[in-house]
mmCIF file of C-alpha atoms in Angstrom:
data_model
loop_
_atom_site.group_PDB
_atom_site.id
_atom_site.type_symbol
_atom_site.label_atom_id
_atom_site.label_comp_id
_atom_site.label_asym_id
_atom_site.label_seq_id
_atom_site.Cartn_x
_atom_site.Cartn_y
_atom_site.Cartn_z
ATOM 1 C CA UNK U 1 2.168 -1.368 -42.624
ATOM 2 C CA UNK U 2 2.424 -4.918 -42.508
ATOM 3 C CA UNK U 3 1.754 -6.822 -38.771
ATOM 4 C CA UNK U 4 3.627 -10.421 -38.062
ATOM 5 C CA UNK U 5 2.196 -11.218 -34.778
ATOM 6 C CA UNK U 6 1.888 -14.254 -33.206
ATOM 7 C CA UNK U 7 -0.348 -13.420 -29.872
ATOM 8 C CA UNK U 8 -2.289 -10.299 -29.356
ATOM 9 C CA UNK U 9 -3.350 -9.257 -25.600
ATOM 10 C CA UNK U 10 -5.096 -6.000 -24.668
ATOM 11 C CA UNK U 11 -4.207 -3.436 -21.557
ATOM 12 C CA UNK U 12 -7.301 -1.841 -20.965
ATOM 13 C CA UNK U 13 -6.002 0.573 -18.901
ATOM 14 C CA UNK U 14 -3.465 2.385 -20.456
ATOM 15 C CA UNK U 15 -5.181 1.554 -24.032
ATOM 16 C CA UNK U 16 -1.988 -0.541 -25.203
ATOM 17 C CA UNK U 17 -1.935 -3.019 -27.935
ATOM 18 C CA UNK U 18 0.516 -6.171 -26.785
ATOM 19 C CA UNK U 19 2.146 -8.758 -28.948
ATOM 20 C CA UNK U 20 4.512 -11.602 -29.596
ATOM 21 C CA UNK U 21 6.485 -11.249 -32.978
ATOM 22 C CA UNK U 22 7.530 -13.534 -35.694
ATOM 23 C CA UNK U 23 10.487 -11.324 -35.656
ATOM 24 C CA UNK U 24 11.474 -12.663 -32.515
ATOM 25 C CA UNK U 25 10.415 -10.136 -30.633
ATOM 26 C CA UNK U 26 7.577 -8.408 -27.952
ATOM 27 C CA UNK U 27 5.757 -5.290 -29.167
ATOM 28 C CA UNK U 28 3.286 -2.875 -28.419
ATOM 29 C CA UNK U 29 1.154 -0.192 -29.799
ATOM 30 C CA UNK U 30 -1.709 2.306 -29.184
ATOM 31 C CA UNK U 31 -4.974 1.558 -30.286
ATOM 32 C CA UNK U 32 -5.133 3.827 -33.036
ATOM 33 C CA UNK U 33 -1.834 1.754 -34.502
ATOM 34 C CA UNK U 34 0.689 4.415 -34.094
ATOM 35 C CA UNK U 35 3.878 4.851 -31.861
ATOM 36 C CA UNK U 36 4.959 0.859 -32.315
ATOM 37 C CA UNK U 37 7.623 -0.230 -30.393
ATOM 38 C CA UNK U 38 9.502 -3.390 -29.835
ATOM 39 C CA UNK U 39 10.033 -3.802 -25.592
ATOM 40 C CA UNK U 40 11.917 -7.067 -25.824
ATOM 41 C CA UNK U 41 13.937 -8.236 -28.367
ATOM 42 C CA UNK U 42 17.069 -9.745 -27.316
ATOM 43 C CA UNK U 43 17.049 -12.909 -25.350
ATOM 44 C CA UNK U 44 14.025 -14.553 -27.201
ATOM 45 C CA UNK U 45 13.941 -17.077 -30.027
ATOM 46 C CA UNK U 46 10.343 -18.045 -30.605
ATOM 47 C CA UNK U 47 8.160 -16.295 -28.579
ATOM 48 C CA UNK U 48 4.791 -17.527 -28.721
ATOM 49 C CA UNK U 49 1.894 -16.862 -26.456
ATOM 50 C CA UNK U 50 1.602 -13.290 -23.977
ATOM 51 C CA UNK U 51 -0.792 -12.287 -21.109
ATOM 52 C CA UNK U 52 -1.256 -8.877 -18.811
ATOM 53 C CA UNK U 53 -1.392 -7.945 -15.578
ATOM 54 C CA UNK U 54 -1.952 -4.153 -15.980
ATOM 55 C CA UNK U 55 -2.947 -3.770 -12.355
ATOM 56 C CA UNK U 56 0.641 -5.180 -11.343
ATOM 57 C CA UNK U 57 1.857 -3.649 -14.717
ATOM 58 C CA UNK U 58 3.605 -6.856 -15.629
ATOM 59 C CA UNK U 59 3.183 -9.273 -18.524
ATOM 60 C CA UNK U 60 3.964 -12.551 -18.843
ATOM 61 C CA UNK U 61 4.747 -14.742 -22.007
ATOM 62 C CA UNK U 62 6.653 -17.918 -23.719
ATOM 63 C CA UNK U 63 9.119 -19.002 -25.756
ATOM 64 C CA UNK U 64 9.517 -22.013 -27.950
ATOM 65 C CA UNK U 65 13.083 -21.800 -28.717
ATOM 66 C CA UNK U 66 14.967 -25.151 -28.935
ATOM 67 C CA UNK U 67 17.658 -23.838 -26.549
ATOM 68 C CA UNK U 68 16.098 -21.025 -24.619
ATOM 69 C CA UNK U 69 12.243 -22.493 -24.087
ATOM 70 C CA UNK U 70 10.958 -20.739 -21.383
ATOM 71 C CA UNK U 71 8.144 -18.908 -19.547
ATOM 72 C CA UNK U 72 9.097 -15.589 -19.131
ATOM 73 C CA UNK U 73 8.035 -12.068 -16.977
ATOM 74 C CA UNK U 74 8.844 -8.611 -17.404
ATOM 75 C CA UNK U 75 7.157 -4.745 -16.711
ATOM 76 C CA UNK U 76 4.815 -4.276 -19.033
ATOM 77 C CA UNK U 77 7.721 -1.485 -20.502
ATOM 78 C CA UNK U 78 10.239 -4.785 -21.334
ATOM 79 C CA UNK U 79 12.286 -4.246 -18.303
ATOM 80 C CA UNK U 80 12.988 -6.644 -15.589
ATOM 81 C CA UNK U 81 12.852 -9.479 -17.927
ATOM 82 C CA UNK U 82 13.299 -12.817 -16.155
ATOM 83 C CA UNK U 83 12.799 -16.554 -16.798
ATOM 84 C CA UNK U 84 10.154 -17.629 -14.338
ATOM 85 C CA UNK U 85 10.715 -21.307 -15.719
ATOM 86 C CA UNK U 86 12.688 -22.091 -18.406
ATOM 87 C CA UNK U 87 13.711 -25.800 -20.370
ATOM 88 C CA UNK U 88 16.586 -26.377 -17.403
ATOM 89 C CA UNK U 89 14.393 -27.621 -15.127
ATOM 90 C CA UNK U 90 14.577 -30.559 -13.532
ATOM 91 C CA UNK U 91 11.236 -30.446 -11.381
ATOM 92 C CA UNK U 92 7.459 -31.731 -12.914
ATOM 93 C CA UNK U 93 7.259 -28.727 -14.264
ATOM 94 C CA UNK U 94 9.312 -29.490 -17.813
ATOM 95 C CA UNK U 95 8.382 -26.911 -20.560
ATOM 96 C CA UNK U 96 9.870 -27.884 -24.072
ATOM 97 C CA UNK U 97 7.038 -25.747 -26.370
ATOM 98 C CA UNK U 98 5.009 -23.553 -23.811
ATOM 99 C CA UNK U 99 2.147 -22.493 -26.000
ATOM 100 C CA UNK U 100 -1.454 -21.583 -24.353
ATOM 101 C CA UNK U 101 -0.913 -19.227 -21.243
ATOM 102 C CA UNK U 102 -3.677 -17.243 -18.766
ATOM 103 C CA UNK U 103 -3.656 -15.566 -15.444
ATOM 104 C CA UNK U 104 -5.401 -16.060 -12.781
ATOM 105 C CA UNK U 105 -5.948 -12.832 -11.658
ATOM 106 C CA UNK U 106 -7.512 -13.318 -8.360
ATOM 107 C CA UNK U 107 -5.375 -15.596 -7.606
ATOM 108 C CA UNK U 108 -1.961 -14.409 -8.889
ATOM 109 C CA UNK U 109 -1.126 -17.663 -10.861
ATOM 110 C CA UNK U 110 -0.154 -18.848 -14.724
ATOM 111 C CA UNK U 111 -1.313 -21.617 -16.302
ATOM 112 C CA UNK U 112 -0.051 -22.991 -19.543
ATOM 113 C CA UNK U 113 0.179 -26.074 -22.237
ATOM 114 C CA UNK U 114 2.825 -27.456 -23.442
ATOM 115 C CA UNK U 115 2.519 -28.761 -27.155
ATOM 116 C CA UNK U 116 5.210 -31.093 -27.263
ATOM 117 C CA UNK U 117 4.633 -32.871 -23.950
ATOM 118 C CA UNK U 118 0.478 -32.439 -24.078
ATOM 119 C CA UNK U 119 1.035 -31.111 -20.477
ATOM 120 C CA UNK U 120 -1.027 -28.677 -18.442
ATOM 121 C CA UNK U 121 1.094 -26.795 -15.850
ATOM 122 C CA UNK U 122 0.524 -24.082 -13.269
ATOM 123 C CA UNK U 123 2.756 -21.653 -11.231
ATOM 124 C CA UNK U 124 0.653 -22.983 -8.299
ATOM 125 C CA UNK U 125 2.082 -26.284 -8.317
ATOM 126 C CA UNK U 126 5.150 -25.480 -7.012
ATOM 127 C CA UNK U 127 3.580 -22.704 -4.532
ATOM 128 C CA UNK U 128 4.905 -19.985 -6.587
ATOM 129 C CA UNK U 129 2.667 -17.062 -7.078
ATOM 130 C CA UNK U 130 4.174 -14.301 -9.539
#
């Protein structure tokens, strides 16, 4: 079996594999590399980078498309998707190529990079916890 993966991020509780797809897609599989399943795959263009909150059971991630750039959340199952920020905005917070993304976990807040606008952000900055 052949992988295409961009990011890879572990849950270490429920022994899940995470990761963003050059197929345009979010996936996950067990640790022992069976049972893979794609949770998101509409609504995405370029997803890049992906982080989890298995104690909330939600993961976060980004998207580079040219039209639908974005930082995004959903379950950790691929429902609830939402755009928690997306290339719309009009506010400091401008994301054009979201690329490096952690939690916070203590703290319930994102941070990213942006690689076209060499910009550090964080969910914080606008007093938005996730």
């Amino acid at each position: 079996k052949q992988w295409y993966q961009r990011r890879v991020r572990v849950d270490w509780i429920n022994e899940l594999v995470y990761f963003t797809s050059v197929t345009n897609s979010i996936e996950v599989v067990d640790y022992d590399g069976i049972n893979q399943r794609a949770l998101i795959w509409t609504g995405l263009s370029a997803p890049r980078a992906i982080e989890l909150d298995p104690d909330d059971g939600l993961m976060f991630y980004t998207d580079w498309g040219m039209t639908t750039a974005h930082l995004g959340r959903a379950n950790m199952d691929g429902t609830d998707w939402m755009s928690l920020i997306d290339n719309t905005s009009t506010d400091q917070r401008q994301i054009k190529w979201p690329n490096a993304l952690t939690i916070d976990h203590p703290n319930k807040n994102l941070y990213w990079m942006d690689a076209s606008l060499s910009k550090f952000h964080s969910l914080l900055d606008s007093s938005f916890i996730y």
